[in-house]
Short mmCIF file of N, CA, C and O in Angstrom, two decimals:
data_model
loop_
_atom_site.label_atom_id
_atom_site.label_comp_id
_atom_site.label_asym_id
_atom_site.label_seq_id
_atom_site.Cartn_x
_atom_site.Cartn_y
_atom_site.Cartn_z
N UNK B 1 116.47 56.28 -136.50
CA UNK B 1 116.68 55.70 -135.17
C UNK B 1 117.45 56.62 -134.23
O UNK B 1 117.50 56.46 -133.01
N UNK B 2 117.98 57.48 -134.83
CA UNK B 2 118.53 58.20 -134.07
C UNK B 2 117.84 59.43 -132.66
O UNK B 2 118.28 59.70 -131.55
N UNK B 3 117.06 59.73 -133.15
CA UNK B 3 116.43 60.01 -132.39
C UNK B 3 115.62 59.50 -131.41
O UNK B 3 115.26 60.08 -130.38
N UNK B 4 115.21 57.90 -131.93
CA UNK B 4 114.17 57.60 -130.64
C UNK B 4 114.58 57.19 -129.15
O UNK B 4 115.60 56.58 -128.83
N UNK B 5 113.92 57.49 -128.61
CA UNK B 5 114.25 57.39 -127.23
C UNK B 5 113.70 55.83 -126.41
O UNK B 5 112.89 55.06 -126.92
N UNK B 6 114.10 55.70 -125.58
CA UNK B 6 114.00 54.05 -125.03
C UNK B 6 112.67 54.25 -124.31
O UNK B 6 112.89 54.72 -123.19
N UNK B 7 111.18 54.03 -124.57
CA UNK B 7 110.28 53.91 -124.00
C UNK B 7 110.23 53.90 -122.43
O UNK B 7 111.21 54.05 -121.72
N UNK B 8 108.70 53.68 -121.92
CA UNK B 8 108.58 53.17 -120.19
C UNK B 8 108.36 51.98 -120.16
O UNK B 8 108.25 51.48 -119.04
N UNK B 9 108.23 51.27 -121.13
CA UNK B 9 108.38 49.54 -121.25
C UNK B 9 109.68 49.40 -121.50
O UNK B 9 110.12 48.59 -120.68
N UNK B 10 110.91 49.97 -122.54
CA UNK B 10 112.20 49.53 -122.56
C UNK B 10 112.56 49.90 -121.15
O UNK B 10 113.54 49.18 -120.98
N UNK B 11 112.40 50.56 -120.05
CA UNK B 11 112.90 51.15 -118.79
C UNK B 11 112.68 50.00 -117.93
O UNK B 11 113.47 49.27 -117.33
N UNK B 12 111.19 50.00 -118.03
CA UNK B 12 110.51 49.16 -116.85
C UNK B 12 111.18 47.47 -117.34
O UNK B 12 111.15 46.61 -116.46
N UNK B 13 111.63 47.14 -118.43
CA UNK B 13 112.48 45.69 -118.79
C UNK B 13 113.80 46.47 -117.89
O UNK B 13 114.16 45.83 -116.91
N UNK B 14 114.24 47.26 -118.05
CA UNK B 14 115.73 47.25 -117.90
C UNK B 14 115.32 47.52 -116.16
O UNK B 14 115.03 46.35 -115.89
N UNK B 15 115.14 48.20 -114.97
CA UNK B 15 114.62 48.06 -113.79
C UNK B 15 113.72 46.57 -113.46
O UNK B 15 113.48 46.24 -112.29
N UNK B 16 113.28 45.75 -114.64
CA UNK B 16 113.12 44.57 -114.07
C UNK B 16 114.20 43.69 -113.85
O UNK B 16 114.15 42.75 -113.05
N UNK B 17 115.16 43.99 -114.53
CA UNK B 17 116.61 43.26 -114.61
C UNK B 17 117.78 43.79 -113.84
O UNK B 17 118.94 43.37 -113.88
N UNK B 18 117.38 44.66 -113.20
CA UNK B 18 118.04 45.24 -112.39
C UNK B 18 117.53 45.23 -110.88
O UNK B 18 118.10 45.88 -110.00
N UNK B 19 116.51 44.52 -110.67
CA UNK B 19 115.97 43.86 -109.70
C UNK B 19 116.29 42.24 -109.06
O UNK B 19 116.07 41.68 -107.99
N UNK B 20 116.86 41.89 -110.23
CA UNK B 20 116.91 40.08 -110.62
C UNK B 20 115.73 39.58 -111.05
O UNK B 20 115.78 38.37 -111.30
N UNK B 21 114.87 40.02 -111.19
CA UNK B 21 113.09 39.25 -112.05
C UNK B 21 113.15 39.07 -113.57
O UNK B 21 112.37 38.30 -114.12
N UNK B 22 114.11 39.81 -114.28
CA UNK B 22 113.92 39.21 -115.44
C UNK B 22 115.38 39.05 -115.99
O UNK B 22 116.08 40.05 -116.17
N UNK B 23 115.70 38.12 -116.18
CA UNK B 23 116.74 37.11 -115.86
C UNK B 23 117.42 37.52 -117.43
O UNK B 23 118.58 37.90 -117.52
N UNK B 24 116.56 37.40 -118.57
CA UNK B 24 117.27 37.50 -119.89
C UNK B 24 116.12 37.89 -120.75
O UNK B 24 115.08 37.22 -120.79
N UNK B 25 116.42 39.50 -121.75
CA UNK B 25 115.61 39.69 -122.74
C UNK B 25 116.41 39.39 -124.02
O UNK B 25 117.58 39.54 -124.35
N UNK B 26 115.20 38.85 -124.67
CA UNK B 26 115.87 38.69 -126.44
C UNK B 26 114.93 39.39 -127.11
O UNK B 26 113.72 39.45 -126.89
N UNK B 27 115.96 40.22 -128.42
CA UNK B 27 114.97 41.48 -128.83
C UNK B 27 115.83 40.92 -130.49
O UNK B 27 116.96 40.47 -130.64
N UNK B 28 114.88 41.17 -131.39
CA UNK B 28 115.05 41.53 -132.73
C UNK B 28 115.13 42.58 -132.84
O UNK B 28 115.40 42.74 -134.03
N UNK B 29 115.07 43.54 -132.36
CA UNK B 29 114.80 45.13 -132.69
C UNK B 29 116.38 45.50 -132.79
O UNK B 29 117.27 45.16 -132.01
N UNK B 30 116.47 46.32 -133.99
CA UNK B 30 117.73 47.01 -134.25
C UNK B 30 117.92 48.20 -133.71
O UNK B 30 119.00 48.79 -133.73
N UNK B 31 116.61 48.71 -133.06
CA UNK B 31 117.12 50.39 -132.51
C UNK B 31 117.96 50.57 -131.58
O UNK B 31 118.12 51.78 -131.41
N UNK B 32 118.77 49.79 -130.69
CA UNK B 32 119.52 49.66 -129.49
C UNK B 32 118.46 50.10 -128.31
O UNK B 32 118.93 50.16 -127.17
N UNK B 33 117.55 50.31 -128.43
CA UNK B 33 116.75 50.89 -126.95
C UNK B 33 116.58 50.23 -125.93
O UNK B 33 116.14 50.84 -124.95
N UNK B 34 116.81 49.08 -125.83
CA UNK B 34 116.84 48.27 -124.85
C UNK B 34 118.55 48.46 -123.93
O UNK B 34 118.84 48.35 -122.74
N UNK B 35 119.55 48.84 -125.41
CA UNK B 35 120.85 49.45 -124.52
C UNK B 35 120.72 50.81 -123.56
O UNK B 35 120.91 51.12 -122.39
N UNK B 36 120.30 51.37 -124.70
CA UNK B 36 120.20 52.97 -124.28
C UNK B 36 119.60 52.71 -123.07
O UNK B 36 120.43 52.87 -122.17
N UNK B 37 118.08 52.25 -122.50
CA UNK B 37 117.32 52.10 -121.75
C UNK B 37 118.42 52.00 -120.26
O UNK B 37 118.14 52.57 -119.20
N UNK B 38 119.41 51.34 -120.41
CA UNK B 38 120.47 50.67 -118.90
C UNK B 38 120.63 49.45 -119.29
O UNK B 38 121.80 49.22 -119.02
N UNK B 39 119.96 48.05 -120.00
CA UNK B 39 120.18 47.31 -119.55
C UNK B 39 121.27 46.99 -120.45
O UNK B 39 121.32 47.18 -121.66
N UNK B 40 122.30 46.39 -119.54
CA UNK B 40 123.45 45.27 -119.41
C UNK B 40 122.92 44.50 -121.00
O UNK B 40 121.90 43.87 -121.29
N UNK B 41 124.36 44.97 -121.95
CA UNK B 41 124.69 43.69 -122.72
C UNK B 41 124.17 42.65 -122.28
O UNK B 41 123.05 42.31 -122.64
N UNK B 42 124.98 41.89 -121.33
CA UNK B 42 124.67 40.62 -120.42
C UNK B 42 123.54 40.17 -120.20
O UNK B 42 123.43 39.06 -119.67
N UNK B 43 122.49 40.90 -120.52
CA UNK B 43 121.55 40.48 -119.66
C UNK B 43 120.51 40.95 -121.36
O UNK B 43 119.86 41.97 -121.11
N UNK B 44 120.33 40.60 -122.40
CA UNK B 44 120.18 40.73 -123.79
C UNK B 44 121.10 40.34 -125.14
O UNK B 44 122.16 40.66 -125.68
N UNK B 45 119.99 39.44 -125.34
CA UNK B 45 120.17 38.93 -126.92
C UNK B 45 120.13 39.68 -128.06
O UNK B 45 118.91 39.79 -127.89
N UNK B 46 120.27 40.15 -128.83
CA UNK B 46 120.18 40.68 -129.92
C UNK B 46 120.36 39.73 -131.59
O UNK B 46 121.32 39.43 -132.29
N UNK B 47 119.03 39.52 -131.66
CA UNK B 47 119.41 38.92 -132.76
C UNK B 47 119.19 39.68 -133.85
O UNK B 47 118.50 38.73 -134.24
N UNK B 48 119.15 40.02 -134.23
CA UNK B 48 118.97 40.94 -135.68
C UNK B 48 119.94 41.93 -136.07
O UNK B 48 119.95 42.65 -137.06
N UNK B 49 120.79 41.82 -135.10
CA UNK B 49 121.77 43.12 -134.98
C UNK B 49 121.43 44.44 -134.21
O UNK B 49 120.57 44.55 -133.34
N UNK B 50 122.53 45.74 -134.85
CA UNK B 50 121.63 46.85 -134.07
C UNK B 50 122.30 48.02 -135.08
O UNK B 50 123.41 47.77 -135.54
N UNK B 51 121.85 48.88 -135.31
CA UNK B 51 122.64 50.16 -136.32
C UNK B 51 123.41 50.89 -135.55
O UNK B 51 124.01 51.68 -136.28
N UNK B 52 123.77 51.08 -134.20
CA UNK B 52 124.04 51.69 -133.67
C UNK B 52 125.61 50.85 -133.13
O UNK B 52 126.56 51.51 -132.69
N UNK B 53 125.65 49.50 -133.25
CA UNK B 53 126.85 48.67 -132.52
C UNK B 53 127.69 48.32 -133.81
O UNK B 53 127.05 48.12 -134.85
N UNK B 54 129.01 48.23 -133.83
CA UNK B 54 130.18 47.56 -134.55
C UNK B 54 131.23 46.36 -133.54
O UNK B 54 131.62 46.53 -132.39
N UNK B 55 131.49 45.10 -134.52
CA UNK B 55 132.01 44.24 -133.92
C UNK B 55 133.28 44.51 -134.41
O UNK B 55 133.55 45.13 -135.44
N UNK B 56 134.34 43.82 -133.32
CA UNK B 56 135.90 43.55 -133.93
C UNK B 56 135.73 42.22 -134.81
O UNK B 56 134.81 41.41 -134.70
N UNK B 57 136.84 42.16 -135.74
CA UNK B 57 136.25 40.98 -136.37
C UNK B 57 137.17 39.94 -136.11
O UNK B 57 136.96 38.78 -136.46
N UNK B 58 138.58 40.48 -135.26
CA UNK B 58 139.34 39.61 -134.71
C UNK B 58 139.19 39.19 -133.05
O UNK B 58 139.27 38.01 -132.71
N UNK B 59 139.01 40.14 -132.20
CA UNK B 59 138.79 39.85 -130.99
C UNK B 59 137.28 39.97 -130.00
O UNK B 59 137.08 39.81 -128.80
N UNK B 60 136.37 40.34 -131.17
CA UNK B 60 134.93 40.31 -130.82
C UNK B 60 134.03 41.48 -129.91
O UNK B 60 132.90 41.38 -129.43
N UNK B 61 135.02 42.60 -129.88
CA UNK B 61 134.97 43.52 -129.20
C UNK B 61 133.87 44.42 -129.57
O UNK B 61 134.03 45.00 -130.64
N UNK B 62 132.26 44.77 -128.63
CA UNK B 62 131.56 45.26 -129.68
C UNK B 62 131.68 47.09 -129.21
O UNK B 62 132.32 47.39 -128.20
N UNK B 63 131.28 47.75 -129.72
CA UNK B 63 131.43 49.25 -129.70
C UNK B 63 129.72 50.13 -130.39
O UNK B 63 129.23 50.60 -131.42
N UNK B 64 129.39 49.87 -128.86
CA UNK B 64 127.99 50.72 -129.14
C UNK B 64 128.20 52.60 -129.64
O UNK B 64 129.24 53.19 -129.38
N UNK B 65 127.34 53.09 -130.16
CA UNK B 65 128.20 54.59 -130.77
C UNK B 65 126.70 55.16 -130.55
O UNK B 65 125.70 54.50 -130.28
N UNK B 66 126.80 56.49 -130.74
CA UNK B 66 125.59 57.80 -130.62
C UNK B 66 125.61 57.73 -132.14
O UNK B 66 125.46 58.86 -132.62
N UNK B 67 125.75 56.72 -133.10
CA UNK B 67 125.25 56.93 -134.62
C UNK B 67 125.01 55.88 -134.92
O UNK B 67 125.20 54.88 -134.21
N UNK B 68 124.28 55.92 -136.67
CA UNK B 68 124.15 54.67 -137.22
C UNK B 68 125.33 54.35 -137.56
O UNK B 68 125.96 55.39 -137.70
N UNK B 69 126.24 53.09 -137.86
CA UNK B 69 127.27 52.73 -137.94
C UNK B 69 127.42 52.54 -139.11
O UNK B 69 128.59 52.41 -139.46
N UNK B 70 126.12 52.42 -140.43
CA UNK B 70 125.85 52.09 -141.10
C UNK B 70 126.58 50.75 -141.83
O UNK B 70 127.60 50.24 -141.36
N UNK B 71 125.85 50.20 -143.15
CA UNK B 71 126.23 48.91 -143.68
C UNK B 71 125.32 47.92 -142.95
O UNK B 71 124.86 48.14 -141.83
N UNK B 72 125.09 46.84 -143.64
CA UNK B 72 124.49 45.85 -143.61
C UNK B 72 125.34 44.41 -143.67
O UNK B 72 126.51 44.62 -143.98
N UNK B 73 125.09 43.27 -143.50
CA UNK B 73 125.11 42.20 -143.46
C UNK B 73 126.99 41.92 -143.02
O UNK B 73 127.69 40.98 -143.39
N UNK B 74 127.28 42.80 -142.38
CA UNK B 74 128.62 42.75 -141.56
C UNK B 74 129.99 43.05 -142.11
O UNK B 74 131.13 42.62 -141.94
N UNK B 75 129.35 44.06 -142.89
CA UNK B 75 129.92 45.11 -143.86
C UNK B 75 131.53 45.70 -142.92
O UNK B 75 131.47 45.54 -141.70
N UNK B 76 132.58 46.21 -143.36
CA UNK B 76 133.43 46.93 -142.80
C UNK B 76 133.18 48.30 -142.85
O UNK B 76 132.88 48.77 -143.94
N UNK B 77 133.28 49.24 -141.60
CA UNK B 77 132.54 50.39 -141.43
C UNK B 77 133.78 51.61 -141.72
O UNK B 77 133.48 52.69 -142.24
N UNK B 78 135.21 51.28 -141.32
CA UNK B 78 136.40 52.02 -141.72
C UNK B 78 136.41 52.45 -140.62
O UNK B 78 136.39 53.68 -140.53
N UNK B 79 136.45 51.77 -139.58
CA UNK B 79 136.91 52.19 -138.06
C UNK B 79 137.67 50.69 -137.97
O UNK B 79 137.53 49.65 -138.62
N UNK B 80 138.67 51.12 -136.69
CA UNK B 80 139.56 49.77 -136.29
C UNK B 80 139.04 49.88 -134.33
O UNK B 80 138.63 50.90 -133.77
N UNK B 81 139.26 48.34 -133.62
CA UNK B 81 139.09 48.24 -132.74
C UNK B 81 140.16 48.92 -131.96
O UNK B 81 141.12 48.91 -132.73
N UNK B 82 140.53 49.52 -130.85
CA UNK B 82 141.15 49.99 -130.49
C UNK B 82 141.02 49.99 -128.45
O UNK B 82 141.55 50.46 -127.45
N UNK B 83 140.08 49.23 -128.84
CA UNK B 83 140.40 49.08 -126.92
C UNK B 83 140.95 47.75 -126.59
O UNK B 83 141.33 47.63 -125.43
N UNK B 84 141.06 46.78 -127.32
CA UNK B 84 142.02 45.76 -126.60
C UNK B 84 143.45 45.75 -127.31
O UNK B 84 143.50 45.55 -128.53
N UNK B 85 144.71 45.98 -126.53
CA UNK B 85 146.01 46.31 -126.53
C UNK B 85 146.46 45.15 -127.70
O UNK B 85 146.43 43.92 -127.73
N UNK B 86 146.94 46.34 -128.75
CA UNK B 86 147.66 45.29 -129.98
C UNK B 86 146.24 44.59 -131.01
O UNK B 86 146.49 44.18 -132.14
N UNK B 87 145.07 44.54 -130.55
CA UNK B 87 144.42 43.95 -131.86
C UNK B 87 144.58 44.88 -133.05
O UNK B 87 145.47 44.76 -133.90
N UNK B 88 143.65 45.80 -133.04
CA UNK B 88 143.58 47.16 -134.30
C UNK B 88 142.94 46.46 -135.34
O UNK B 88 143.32 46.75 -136.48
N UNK B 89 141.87 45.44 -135.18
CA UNK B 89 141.10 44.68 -136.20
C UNK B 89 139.98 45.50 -136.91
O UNK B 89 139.49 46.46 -136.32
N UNK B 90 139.70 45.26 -137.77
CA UNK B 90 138.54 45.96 -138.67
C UNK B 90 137.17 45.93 -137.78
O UNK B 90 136.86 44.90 -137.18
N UNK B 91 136.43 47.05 -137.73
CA UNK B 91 135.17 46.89 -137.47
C UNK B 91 134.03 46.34 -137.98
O UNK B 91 134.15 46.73 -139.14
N UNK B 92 132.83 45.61 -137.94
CA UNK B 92 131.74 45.83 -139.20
C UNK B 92 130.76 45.69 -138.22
O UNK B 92 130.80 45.44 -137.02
N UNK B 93 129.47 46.02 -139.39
CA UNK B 93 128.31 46.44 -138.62
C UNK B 93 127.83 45.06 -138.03
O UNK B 93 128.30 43.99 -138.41
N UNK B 94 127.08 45.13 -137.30
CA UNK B 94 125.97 44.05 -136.76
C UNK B 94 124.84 43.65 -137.02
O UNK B 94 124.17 42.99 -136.22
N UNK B 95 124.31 44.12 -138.62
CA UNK B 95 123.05 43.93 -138.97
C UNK B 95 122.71 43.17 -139.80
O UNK B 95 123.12 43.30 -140.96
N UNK B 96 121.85 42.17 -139.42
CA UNK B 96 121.53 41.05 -140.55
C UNK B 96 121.00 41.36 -141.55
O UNK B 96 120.20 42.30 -141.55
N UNK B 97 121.38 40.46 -142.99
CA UNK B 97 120.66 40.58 -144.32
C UNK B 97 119.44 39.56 -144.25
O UNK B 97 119.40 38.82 -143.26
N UNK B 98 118.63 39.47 -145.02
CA UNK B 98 117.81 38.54 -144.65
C UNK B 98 118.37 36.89 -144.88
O UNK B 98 117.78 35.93 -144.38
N UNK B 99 119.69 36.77 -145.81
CA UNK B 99 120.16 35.88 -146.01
C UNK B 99 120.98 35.26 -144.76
O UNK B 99 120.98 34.05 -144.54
N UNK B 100 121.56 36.04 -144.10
CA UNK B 100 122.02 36.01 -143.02
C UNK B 100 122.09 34.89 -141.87
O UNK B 100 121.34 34.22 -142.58
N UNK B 101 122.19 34.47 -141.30
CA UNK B 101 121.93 33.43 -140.04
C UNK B 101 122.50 34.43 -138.37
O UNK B 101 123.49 35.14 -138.18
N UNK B 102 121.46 34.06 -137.54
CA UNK B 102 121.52 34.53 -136.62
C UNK B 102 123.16 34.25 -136.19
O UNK B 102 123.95 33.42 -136.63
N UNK B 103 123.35 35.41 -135.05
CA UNK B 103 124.70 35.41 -134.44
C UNK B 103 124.88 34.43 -133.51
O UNK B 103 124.10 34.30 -132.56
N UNK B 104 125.93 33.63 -133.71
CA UNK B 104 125.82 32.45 -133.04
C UNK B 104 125.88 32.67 -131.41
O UNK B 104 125.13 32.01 -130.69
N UNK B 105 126.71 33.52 -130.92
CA UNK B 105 126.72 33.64 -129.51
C UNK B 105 125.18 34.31 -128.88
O UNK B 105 124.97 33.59 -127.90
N UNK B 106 124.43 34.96 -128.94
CA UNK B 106 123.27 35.93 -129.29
C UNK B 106 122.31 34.85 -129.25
O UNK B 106 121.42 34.74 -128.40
N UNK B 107 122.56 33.91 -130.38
CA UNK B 107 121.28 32.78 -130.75
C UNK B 107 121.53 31.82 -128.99
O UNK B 107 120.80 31.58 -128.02
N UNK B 108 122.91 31.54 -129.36
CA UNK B 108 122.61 30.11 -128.30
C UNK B 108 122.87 30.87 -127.01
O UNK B 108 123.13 29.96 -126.22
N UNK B 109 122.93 31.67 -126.54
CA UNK B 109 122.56 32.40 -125.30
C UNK B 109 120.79 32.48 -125.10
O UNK B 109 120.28 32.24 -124.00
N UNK B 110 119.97 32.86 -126.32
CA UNK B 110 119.18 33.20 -126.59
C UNK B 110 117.97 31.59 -125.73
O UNK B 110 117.06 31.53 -124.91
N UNK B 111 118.72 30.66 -126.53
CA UNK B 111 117.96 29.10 -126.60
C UNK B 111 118.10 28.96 -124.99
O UNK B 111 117.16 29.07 -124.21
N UNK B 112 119.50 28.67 -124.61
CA UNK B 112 120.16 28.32 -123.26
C UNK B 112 118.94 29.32 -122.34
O UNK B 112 118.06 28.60 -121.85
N UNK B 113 118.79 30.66 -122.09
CA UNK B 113 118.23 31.27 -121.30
C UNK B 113 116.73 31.66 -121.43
O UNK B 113 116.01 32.38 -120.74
N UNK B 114 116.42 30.64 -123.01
CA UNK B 114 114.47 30.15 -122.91
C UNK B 114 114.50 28.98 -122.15
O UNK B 114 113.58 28.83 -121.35
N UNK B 115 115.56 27.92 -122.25
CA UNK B 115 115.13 26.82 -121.62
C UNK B 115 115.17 26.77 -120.08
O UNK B 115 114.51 25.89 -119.53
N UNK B 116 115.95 27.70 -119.29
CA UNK B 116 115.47 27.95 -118.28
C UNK B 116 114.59 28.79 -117.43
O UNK B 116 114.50 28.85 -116.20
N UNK B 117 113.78 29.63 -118.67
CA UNK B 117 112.72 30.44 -117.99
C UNK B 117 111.87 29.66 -117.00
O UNK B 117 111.91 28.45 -116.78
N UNK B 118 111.13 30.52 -116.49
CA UNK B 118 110.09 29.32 -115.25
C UNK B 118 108.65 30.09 -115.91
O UNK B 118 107.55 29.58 -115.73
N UNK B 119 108.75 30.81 -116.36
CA UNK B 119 106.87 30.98 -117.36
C UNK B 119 106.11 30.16 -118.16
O UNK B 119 105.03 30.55 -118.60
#
């Protein structure tokens, strides 16, 4: 994954959302290309995780990186959070096992912003 690059469909999503026309993408895809691409966290679901992002596990802080972060099913990676003042919480990856259950914020963002599509 490291190498691939964010398509002219991951672009043309992220310039649709940067227009206001497409309001919210939800992606299973772990490659981050939809980040890389421009678009806004905010404005993308991620359910499956991503190899490339680590969460805080105390203050929820996520930390996209130029590597795989490696580990699976929300493994500790041996990095600490370090941008919000005083946490210093463990990192772990973001990638689901198949046992797994979707990320709850991710999922119900996910539901909330199908039920108001207009398609």
């Amino acid at each position: 994954f490291s190498d691939a690059q964010p398509t002219l469909t991951h672009r043309s999503i992220s310039k649709l959302a940067s227009l206001g026309i497409l309001k919210h993408c939800i992606t299973q895809n772990v490659d981050g290309l939809h980040r890389r691409s421009g678009l806004p966290r905010s404005k993308h679901s991620v359910l499956h995780g991503c190899v490339f992002t680590e969460k805080c596990e105390i203050c929820q802080k996520e930390y996209f990186r130029d590597f795989d972060v490696g580990g699976l099913s929300f493994q500790r990676t041996g990095r600490r959070c370090t941008d919000t003042p005083g946490c210093m919480g463990d990192l772990r990856d973001t990638i689901l096992d198949w046992e797994d259950e979707l990320p709850d914020h991710d999922w119900s963002v996910a539901q909330l912003e199908c039920a108001k599509a207009d398609l």
